[in-house]
XYZ file of C-alpha atoms in Angstrom:
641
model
C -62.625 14.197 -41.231
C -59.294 12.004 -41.493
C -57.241 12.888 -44.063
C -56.280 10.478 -45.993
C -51.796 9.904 -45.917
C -49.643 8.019 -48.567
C -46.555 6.529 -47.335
C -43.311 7.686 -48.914
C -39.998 6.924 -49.060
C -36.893 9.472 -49.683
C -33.433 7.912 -50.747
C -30.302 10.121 -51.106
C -27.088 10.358 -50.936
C -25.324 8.952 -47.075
C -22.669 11.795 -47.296
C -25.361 14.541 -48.552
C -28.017 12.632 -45.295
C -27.773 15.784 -42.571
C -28.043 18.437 -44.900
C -30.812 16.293 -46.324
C -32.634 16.215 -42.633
C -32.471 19.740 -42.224
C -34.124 20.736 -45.447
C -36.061 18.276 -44.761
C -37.041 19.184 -41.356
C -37.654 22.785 -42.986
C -39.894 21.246 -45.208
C -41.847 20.272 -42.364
C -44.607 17.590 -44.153
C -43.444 14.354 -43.301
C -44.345 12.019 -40.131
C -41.868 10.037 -40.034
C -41.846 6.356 -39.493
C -39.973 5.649 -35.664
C -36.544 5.338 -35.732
C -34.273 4.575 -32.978
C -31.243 6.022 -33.338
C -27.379 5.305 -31.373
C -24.340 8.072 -31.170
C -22.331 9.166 -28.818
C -23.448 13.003 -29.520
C -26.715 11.860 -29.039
C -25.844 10.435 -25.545
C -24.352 13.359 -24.984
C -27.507 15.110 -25.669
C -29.404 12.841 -23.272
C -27.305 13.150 -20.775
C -27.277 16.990 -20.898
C -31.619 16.671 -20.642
C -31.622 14.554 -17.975
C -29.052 16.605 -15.964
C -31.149 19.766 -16.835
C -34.743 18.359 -15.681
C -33.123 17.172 -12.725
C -31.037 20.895 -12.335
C -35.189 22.555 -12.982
C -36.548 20.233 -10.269
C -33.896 21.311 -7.367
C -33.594 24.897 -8.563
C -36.978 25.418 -9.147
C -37.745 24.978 -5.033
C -36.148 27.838 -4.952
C -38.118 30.591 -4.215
C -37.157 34.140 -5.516
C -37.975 37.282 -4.394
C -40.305 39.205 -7.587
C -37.287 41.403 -8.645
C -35.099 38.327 -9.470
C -38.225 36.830 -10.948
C -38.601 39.790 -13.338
C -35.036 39.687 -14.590
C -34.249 36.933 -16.437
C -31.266 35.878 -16.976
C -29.615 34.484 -20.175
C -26.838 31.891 -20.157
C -24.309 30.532 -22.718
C -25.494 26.382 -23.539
C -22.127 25.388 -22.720
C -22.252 27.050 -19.430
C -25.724 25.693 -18.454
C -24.606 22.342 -19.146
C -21.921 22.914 -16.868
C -24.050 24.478 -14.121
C -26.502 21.475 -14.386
C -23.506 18.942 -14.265
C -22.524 21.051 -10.836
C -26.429 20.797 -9.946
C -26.484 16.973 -10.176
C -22.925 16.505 -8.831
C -23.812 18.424 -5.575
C -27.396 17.116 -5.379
C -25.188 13.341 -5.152
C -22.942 14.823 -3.148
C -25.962 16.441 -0.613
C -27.298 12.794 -0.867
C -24.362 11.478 0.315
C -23.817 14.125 3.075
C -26.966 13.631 4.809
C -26.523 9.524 4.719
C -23.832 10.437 6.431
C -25.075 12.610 9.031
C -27.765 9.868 9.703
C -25.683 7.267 10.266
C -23.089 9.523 12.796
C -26.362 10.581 14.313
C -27.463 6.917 14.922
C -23.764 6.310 16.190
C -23.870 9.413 18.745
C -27.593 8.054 19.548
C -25.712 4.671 20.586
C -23.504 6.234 22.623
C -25.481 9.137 24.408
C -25.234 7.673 27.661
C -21.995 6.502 27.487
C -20.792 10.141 27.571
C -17.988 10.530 25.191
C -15.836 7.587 24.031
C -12.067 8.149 22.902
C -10.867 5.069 20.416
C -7.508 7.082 20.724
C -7.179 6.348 24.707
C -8.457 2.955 24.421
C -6.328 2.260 21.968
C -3.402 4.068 24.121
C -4.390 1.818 27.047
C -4.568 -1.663 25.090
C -1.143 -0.763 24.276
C -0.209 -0.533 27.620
C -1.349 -4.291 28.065
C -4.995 -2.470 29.423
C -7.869 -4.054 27.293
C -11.452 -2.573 27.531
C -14.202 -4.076 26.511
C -17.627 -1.953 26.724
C -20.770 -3.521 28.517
C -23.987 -3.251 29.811
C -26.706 -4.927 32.186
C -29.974 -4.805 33.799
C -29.340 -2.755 37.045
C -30.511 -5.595 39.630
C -28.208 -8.017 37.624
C -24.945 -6.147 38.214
C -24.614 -6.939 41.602
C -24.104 -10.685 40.670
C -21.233 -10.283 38.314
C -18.236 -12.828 39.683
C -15.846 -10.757 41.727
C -12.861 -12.407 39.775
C -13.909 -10.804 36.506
C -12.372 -7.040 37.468
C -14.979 -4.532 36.034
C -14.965 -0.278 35.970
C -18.520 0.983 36.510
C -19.225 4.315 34.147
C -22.815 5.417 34.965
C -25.895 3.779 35.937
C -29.755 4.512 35.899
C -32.890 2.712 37.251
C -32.965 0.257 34.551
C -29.163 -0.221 33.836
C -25.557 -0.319 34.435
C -22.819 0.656 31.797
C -18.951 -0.754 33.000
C -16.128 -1.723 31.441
C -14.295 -4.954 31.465
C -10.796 -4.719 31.905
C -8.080 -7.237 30.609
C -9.675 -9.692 28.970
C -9.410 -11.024 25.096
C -13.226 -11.633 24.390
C -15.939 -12.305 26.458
C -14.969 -13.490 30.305
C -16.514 -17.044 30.413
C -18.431 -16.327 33.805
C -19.669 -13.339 32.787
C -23.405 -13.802 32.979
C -25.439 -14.244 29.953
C -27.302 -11.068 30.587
C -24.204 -8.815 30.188
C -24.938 -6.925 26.259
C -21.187 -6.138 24.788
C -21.604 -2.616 23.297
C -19.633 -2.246 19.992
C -16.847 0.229 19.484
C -17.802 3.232 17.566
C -16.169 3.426 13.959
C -14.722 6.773 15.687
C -14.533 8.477 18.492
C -17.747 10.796 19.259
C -15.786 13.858 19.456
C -15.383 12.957 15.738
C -18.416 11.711 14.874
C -19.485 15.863 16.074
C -16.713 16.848 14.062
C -17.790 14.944 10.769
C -21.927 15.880 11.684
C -20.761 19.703 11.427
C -18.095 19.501 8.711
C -20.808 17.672 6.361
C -23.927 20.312 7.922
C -21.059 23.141 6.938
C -20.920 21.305 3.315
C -24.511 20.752 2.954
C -24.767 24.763 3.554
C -22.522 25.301 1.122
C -24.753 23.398 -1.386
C -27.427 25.202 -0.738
C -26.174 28.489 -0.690
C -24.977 26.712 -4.818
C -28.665 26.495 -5.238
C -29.884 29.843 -4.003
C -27.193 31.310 -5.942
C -28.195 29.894 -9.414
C -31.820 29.647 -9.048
C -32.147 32.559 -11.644
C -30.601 30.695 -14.406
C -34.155 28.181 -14.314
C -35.629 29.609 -17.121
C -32.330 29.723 -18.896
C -32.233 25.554 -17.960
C -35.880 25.175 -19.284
C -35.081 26.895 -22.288
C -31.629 25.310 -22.898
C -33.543 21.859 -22.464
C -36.335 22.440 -24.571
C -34.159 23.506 -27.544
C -32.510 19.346 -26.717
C -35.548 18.291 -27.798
C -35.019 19.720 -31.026
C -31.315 18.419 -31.358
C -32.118 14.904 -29.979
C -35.038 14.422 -32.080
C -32.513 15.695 -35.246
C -29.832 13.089 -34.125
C -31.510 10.247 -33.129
C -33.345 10.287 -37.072
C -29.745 10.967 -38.467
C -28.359 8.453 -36.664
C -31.023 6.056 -37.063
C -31.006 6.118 -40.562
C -30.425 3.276 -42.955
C -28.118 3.290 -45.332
C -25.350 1.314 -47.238
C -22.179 0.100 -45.855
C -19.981 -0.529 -48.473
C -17.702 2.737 -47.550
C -18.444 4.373 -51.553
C -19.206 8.240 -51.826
C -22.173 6.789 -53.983
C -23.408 5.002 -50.917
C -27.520 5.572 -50.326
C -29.624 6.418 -46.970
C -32.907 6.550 -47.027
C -36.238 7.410 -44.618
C -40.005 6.379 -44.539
C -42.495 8.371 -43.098
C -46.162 9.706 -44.347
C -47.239 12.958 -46.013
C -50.637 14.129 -46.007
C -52.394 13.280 -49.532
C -53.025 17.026 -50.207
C -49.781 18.268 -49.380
C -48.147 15.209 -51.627
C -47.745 17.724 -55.026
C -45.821 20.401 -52.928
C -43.691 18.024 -51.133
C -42.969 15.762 -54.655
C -41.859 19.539 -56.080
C -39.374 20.028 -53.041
C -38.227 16.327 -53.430
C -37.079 16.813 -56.768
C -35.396 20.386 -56.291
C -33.284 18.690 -53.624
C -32.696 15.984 -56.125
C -33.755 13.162 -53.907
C -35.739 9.788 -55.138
C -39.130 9.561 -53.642
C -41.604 6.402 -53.836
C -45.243 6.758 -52.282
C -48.123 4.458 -51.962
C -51.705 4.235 -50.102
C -51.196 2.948 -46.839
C -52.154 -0.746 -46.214
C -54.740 -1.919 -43.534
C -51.191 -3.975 -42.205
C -49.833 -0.593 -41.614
C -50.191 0.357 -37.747
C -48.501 3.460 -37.494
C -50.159 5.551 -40.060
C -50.732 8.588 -38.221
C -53.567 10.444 -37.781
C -54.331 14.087 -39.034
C -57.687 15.720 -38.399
C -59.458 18.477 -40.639
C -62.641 20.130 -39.080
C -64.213 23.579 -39.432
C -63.685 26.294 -36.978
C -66.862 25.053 -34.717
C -66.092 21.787 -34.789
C -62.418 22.325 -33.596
C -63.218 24.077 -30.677
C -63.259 20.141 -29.038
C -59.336 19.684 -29.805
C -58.407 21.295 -26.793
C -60.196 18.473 -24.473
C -59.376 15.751 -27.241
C -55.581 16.641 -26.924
C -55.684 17.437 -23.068
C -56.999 13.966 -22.936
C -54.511 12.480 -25.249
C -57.437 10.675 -27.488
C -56.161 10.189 -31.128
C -58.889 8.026 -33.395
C -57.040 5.450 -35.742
C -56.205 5.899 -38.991
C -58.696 3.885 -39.941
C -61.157 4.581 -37.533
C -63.383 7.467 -37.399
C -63.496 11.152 -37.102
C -66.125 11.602 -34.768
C -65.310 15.172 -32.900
C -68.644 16.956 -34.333
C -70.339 14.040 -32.848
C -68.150 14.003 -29.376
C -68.894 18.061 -29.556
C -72.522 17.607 -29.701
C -73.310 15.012 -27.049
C -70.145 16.762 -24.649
C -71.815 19.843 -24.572
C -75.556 18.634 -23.628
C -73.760 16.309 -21.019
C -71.430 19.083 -19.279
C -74.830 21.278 -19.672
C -76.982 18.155 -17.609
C -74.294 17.370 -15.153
C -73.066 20.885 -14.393
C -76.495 21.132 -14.331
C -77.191 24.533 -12.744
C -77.790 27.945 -15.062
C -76.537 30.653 -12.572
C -73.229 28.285 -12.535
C -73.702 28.341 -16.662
C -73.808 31.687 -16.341
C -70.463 32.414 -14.528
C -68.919 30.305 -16.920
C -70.219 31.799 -20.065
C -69.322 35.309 -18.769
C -65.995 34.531 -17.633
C -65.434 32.725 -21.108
C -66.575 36.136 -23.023
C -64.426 38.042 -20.905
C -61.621 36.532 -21.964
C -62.790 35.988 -25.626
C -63.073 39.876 -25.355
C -59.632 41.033 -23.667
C -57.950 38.618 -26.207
C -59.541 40.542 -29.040
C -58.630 43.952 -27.457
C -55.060 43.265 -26.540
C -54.722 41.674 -30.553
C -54.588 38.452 -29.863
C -56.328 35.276 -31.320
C -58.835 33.681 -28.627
C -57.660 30.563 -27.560
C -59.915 27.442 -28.703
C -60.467 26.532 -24.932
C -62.449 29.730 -24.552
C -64.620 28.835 -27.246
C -65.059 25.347 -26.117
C -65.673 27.001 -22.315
C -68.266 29.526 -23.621
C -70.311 27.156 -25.550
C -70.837 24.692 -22.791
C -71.722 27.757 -20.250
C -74.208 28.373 -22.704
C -75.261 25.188 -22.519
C -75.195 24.764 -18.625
C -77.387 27.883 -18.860
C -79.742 26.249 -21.585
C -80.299 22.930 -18.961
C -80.844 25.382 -15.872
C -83.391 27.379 -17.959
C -85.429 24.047 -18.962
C -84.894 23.003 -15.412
C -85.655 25.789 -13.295
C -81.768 25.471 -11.447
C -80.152 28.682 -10.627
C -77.640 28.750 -7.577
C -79.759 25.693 -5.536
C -82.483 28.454 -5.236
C -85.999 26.947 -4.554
C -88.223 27.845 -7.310
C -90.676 29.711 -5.173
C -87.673 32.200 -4.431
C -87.389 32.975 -8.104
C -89.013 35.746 -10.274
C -92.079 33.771 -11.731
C -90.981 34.608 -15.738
C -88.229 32.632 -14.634
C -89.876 29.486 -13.837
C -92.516 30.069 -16.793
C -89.666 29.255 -19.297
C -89.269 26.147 -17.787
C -90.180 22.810 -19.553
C -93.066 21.935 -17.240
C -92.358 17.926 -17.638
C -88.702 17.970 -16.277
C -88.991 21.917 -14.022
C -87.646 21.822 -10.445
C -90.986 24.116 -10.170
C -93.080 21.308 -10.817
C -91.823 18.342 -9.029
C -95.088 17.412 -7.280
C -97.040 16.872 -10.471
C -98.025 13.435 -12.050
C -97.472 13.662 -15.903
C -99.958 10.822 -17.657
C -98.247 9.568 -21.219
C -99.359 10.678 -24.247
C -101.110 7.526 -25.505
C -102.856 7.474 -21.642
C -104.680 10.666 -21.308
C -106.937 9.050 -18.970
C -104.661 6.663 -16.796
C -104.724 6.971 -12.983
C -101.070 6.581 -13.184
C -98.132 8.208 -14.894
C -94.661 9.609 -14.514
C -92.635 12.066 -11.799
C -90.546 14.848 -13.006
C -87.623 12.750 -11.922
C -89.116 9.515 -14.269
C -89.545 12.545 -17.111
C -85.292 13.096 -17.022
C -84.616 9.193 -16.637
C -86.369 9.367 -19.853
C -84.712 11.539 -21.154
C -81.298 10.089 -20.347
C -82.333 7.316 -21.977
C -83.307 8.518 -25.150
C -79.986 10.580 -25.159
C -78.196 6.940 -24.586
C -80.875 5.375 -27.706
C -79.807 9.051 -29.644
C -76.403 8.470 -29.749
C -75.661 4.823 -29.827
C -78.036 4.918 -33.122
C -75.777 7.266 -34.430
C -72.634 4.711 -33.850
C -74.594 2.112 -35.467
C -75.702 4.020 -38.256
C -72.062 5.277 -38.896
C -70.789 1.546 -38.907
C -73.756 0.578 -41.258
C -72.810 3.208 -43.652
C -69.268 1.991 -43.743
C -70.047 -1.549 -44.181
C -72.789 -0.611 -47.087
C -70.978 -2.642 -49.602
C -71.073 -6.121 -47.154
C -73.383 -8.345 -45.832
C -71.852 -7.009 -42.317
C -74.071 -4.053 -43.183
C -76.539 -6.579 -41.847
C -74.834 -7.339 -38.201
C -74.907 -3.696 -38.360
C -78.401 -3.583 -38.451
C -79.170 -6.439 -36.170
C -77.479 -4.623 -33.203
C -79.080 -1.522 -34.297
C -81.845 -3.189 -33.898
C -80.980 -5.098 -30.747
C -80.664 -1.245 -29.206
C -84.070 -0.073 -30.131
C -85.805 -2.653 -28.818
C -83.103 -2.655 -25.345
C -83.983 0.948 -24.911
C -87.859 -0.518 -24.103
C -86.158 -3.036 -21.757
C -84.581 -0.199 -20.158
C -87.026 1.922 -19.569
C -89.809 -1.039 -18.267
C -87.137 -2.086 -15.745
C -85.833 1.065 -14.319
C -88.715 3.737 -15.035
C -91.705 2.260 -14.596
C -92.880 -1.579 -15.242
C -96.635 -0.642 -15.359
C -96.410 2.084 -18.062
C -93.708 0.745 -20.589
C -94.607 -2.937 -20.170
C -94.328 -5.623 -22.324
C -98.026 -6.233 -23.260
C -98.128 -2.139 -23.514
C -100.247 -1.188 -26.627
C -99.931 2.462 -28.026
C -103.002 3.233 -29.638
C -103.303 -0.520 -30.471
C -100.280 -1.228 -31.570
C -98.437 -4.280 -29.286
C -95.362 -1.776 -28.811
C -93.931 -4.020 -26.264
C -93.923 -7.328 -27.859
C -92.752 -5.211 -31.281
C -89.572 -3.757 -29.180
C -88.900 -7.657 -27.507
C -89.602 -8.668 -31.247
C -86.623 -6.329 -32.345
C -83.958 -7.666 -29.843
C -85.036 -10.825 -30.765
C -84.578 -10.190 -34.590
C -81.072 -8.227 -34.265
C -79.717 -11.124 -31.972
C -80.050 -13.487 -34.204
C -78.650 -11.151 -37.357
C -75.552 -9.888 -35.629
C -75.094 -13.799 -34.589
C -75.108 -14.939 -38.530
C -73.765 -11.345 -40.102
C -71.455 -9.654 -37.379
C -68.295 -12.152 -38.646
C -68.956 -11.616 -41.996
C -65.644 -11.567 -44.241
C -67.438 -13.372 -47.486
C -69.041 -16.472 -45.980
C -72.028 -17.074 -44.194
C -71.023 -20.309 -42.539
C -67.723 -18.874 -41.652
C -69.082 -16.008 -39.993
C -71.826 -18.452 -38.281
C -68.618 -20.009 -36.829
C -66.967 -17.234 -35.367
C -70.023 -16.226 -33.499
C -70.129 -20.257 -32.187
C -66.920 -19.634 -31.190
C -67.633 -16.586 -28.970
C -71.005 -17.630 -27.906
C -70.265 -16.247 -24.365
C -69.406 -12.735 -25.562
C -72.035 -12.483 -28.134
C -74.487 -13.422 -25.415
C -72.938 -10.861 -22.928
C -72.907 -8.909 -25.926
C -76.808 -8.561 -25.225
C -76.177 -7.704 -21.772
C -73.988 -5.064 -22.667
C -76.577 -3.141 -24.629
C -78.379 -2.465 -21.497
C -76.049 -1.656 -19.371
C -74.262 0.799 -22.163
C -77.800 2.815 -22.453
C -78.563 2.535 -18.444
C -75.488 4.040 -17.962
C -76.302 7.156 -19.181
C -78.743 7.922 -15.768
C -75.418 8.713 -14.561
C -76.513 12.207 -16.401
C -79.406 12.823 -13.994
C -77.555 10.891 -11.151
C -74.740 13.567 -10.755
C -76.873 16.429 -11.432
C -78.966 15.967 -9.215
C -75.777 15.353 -6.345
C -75.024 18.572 -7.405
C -78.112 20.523 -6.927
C -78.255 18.539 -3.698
C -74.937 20.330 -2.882
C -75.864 23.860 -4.006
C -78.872 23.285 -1.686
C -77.556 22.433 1.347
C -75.170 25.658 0.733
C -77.900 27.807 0.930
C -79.728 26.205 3.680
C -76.517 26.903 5.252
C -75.879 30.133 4.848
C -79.340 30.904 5.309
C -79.519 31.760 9.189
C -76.981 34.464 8.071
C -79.111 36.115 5.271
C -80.375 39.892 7.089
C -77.515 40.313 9.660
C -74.843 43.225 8.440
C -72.758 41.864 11.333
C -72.930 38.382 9.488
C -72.964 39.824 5.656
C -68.651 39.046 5.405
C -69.080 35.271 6.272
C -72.597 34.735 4.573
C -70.990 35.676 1.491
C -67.618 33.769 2.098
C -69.582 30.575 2.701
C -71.625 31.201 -0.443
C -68.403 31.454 -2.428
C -66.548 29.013 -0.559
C -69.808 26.180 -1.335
C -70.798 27.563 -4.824
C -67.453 27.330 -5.502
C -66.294 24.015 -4.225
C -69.613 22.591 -5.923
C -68.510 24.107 -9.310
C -64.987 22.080 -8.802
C -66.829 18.314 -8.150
C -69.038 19.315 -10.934
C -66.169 20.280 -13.683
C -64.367 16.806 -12.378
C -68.043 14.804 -12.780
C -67.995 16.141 -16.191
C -64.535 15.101 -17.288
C -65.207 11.610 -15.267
C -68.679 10.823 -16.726
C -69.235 13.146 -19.523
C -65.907 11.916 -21.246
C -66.439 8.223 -20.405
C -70.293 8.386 -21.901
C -68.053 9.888 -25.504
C -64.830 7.660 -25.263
C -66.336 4.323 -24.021
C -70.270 3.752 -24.559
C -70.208 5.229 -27.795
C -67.056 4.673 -28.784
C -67.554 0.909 -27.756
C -70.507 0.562 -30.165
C -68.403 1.978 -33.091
C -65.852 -0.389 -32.365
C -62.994 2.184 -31.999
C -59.973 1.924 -29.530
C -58.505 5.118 -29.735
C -55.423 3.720 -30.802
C -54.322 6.582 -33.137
C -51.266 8.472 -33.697
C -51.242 12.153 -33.689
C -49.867 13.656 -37.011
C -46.314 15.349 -35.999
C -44.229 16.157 -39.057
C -40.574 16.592 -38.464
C -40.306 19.950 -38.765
C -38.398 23.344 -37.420
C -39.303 24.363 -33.819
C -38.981 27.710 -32.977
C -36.031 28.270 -30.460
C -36.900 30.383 -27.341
C-alpha cells in the first residue's frame, strides 16, 4: 500500500536555522519539499565533487598490483581536495600537452621532406639583403621556370621539386601558376623536436602523478560521497526562506511531508525543539507528494527490480507491486522458459540465501526475488516438458508424465478438440494451446486493472466507463483469439452448448464502447462527459484498437520462449557430434556452457525487455498510471564511511 503523507511546515528562529537542520536531519522523517539553494561554501562543495569524480575517473585507469589494492589508504579531506585539484590541473595540462604535440607533429609532417629548416639562418640571411622564399612544383614543370627568376633547388622526387626563391619580396610575377609557396614553420624543426620531447618528458611526468596516487581512489570515493551529505545540508540551509528585516527575532521556515503514522513522534520532537509546525492532507494540486511504500516481507522481494528500474507509482496512483510480483514471476518463468535453466537459478539463489545465513548476515531481497522466479522457471519447464533443449524422447519418462499434456513439448503432434466439440474433426496444436494461454494471461490481468479502477471510482458514475472498457476487454479477448488462433473454432456465429458465445462477446464490445463513450469523462455531468468523448473521437476510437493490440501483445510470452528453446536446441544439436569421444569431452562441455550460457543471458535481457514492459505499460496503461512518483527520501543522517 501507499501510505498516506500530510504536508507540514516547520518555522523557527533564522539565527537558531542550522542547528535546526541538523536535529532535524537527525530526526530523519521529513521529505522535504525541493529547494534550490546559492552560497559560496556550497560552490565550494561542488566544485570539490566535480574535481573528485573527475580525479576517480583518471585514477581509477590505474591499475594496481593486489598488494596496493589490499591496503587502503586513508587521506586527510583537505589533502584530497588538494590532490584532486592537482588531478584536474594536470589532466588540463596533459590536454594541452598532447594538442601540442599534434600540432608540432603536423608541422614536422609538413616539413619531412624539406629536411630540416632553420628560421634562425633565414632570418640571418634576409638580414644580409638574402630573402628566401620556400616553394614547390610538379617535377616536369620545373624545367620551365623563367631563367631570370634565380632559384636554389633542395631535393626532388618523381613527382616534385622543392627550391628556394632567392631575393624577391612576394611572389616573382613570372613565376608560373603551378609553383605552391610553402609556409614558414612557426619554428624551426630542430625546435619543433625539442618542444615534441620536452612536452612527451612532461606528459611522463603526469603520469608517473597518476600512478603515484592511484591508491588514494577509495579515499576520493569516500571523501566525495560524504559531499553528498554536506551539499545536500547546504544547499537546504541556504535555500531556506526566511525574513529579511536584519532582527534576532527574524523567522525561517521549511515544507516538506511526513508520513501520517510517524506524524505523533515527529509533532513530539517539534515541540521539544520548540519549533511551530502546521500540517495538512495533501491536495490533488500537490505534484510532489512523495511516495512511500508499505508491503509485507513477500511482497517486497519486487523492490529490488522496482528500484533498479527507477519505477515510483504516484502518490495518488496505485500500489500495485503484489500484482507486478505475481504476473513478473509467471512471465520470467514463460520466457526463461526452460526448467534445467530454472533450476540453476533456484540453486544458485539458495546458495547464496544459505552462505548469507551462515556467515550472519541478512539475505539480500534480490536473492529472494531470484529464487522465486527459478522456482518458477522450473514450474513452466515442468508443465512444458523443457529441460536444457533436450528432446523429450531423451528424458526419463516420469519426467514427461508430469507434463500438462495440452501445452507438453512431448506432445506436440497431437490435435486437442475443445471442450464444447468432443466430436469436431478439427481442433487446436500444442502451440494454439499456449497462444491461449497468453491470452487469457493478457484477459487475467487487464481485468484486474479494470477492476482496481472500478473499485476506486465506486462512488461515480465513472464506475460505469469503468465497466464499459471492462467490458470492451472481455469481449476483445474473443476477437483476439478468432483472428490469431483459429477463425473456425472461436468464430463469431460459435455456439457453446447453444449459447451464441460469439455474437454475446461482439455484443460486449459493442455495449462497453458505447458506456466508456458516455461515462469515461464523467466529472458530474452526463452531457459534459458526452462532450469530452466528441472531442476525442479519434482516440476513443483508437481506444478500441488499443484493446487488441494490448492483449495480443502478450504472445510475445510464447514468442520469446519459444526463440529460446530454439537456441538451447540448436546447442545441443551442436555439440552433439562430440557426445562419446574422451578426446572431444573438454570442448563438448565448453560449447555446452559457452551456448547454455549465452542463451541464459538473451533470456534474462528478454525478460527485463518484455516481461517488464507487459507490467509497466499494458497493464499499467489500462490503470491509467504514469509512473510519475517520487520516491520517499527523508532528510536524514548518512552514515560516513
Amino acid at each position: 500500500m501507499i501510505e498516506p503523507m500530510k504536508k507540514v511546515s516547520v518555522v523557527i528562529l533564522n539565527k537558531e536555522k542550522e542547528d535546526a537542520l541538523k536535529a532535524l536531519r537527525k530526526i530523519g522523517l521529513v521529505h522535504l519539499s525541493k529547494i534550490e539553494g546559492s552560497s559560496e561554501k556550497l560552490n565550494a562543495f561542488k566544485e570539490y565533487t566535480g574535481n573528485a569524480i573527475v580525479s576517480e575517473s583518471i585514477l581509477g585507469e590505474i591499475k594496481l598490483d593486489k598488494k596496493a589494492k589490499k591496503n587502503k589508504v586513508t587521506l586527510e579531506d583537505s589533502k584530497v581536495v588538494e590532490l584532486c585539484r592537482q588531478v584536474v590541473t594536470k589532466s588540463e595540462r596533459k590536454k594541452q600537452l598532447l594538442e601540442e604535440i599534434s600540432a608540432d607533429t603536423t608541422e614536422l609532417d609538413r616539413f619531412e621532406d624539406w629536411g630540416a629548416v632553420s628560421l634562425e639562418d633565414i632570418d640571418f640571411l634576409k638580414e644580409k639583403g638574402i630573402k628566401l622564399a620556400m616553394y614547390e612544383i610538379a617535377a616536369e614543370k620545373y624545367s620551365q621556370i623563367d631563367q631570370e627568376i634565380e632559384t636554389i633547388l633542395v631535393n626532388n622526387d618523381k613527382k616534385t621539386v622543392r627550391f628556394l626563391v632567392i631575393g624577391e619580396d612576394g611572389r616573382p610575377e613570372k613565376l608560373l601558376p603551378e609553383a605552391f609557396e610553402v609556409p614558414l614553420p612557426r619554428m624551426s624543426t630542430k625546435d619543433l623536436e625539442k618542444e615534441i620531447k620536452a612536452d612527451e618528458a612532461e606528459i611522463k611526468d603526469i603520469e608517473n602523478f597518476y600512478v603515484n596516487n592511484a591508491k588514494y581512489v577509495p579515499a576520493i570515493a569516500a571523501f566525495r560521497k560524504n559531499l553528498e551529505t554536506d551539499i545536500e545540508f547546504e544547499n537546504i540551509n541556504a535555500g531556506m526562506e526566511h525574513e529579511q528585516s536584519g532582527s534576532e527575532n527574524d523567522l525561517a521556515w521549511i515544507s516538506g511531508y511526513v508520513p501520517t503514522a510517524d506524524l505523533e513522534e515527529f509533532k513530539a520532537a517539534c515541540a521539544k525543539n520548540e519549533w511551530a509546525l502546521a500540517y495538512a492532507d495533501p491536495e490533488d494540486e500537490d505534484i510532489e507528494v512523495p511516495t512511500k511504500l508499505r508491503n509485507n516481507k513477500f511482497v517486497s522481494l519486487i523492490y529490488p527490480l522496482t528500484d533498479f528500474l527507477g519505477t515510483v507509482p504516484g502518490y495518488h496512483e496505485y500500489d500495485i507491486s503484489g500484482w507486478f510480483l505475481l504476473f513478473f514471476t509467471i512471465f520470467f518463468g514463460m520466457i526463461f522458459g526452460d526448467g534445467g535453466y530454472g533450476l540453476l537459478v533456484t540453486v544458485l539463489g539458495l546458495i547464496m540465501i544459505f552462505k548469507a545465513v551462515f556467515t550472519g548476515k541478512k539475505p539480500a531481497p534480490l536473492l529472494g526475488l531470484v529464487t522465486l522466479v527459478g522456482f518458477s522457471t522450473v514450474i513452466w519447464g515442468l508443465v512444458t516438458c523443457t529441460w536444457f533443449g533436450l528432446k523429450p524422447e531423451q528424458l526419463p519418462h516420469w519426467l514427461t508424465a508430469l507434463s500438462v499434456k495440452q501445452i507438453s513439448n512431448a506432445y506436440s503432434d497431437m490435435i486437442w478438440t475443445p471442450f464444447w466439440k468432443p466430436d469436431a474433426t478439427e481442433g487446436l496444436t500444442t502451440a494454439q494451446n499456449l497462444q491461449i494461454f497468453c491470452f487469457s494471461l493478457a484477459l487475467l490481468q487487464l481485468s484486474v486493472a479494470h477492476i482496481k479502477a472500478m473499485i476506486r471510482n465506486r462512488k461515480s458514475l465513472k464506475v460505469l466507463g469503468d465497466f464499459g472498457a471492462l467490458l470492451q476487454l472481455i469481449g476483445m479477448f474473443w476477437v483476439v483469439l478468432s483472428m490469431v488462433v483459429s477463425s473456425s473454432i472461436f468464430s463469431f456465429t460459435e455456439r457453446i452448448y447453444g449459447f451464441p458465445i460469439g455474437l454475446f462477446e461482439i455484443s460486449l464490445v459493442g455495449v462497453g464502447f458505447v458506456l466508456s463513450f458516455i461515462f469515461s469523462n464523467y466529472e458530474g455531468s452526463i452531457g459534459a462527459s458526452v462532450l469530452e468523448s466528441c472531442k476525442n473521437i479519434i482516440s476513443v476510437l483508437l481506444g478500441v484498437v488499443n484493446v487488441f493490440s494490448d492483449i495480443v501483445s502478450y504472445i510475445r510470452l510464447w514468442a520469446v520462449g519459444l526463440a529460446g528453446a530454439a537456441i538451447s536446441n540448436t546447442v545441443n544439436e551442436m555439440a552433439g557430434p562430440m557426445w562419446g569421444h574422451a578426446i572431444m569431452f573438454i570442448a563438448f562441455v565448453a560449447l555446452l556452457a559457452f551456448g547454455h550460457g549465452l542463451n541464459m543471458i538473451l533470456n534474462l535481457l528478454s525478460v527485463i525487455v518484455h516481461g517488464v514492459r507487459l507490467n509497466t505499460l499494458e497493464f499499467s496503461s489500462h490503470l491509467g498510471m504514469s509512473w510519475s512518483g517520487l520516491k520517499y527520501s527523508p532528510f536524514s543522517e548518512k552514515a560516513k564511511k
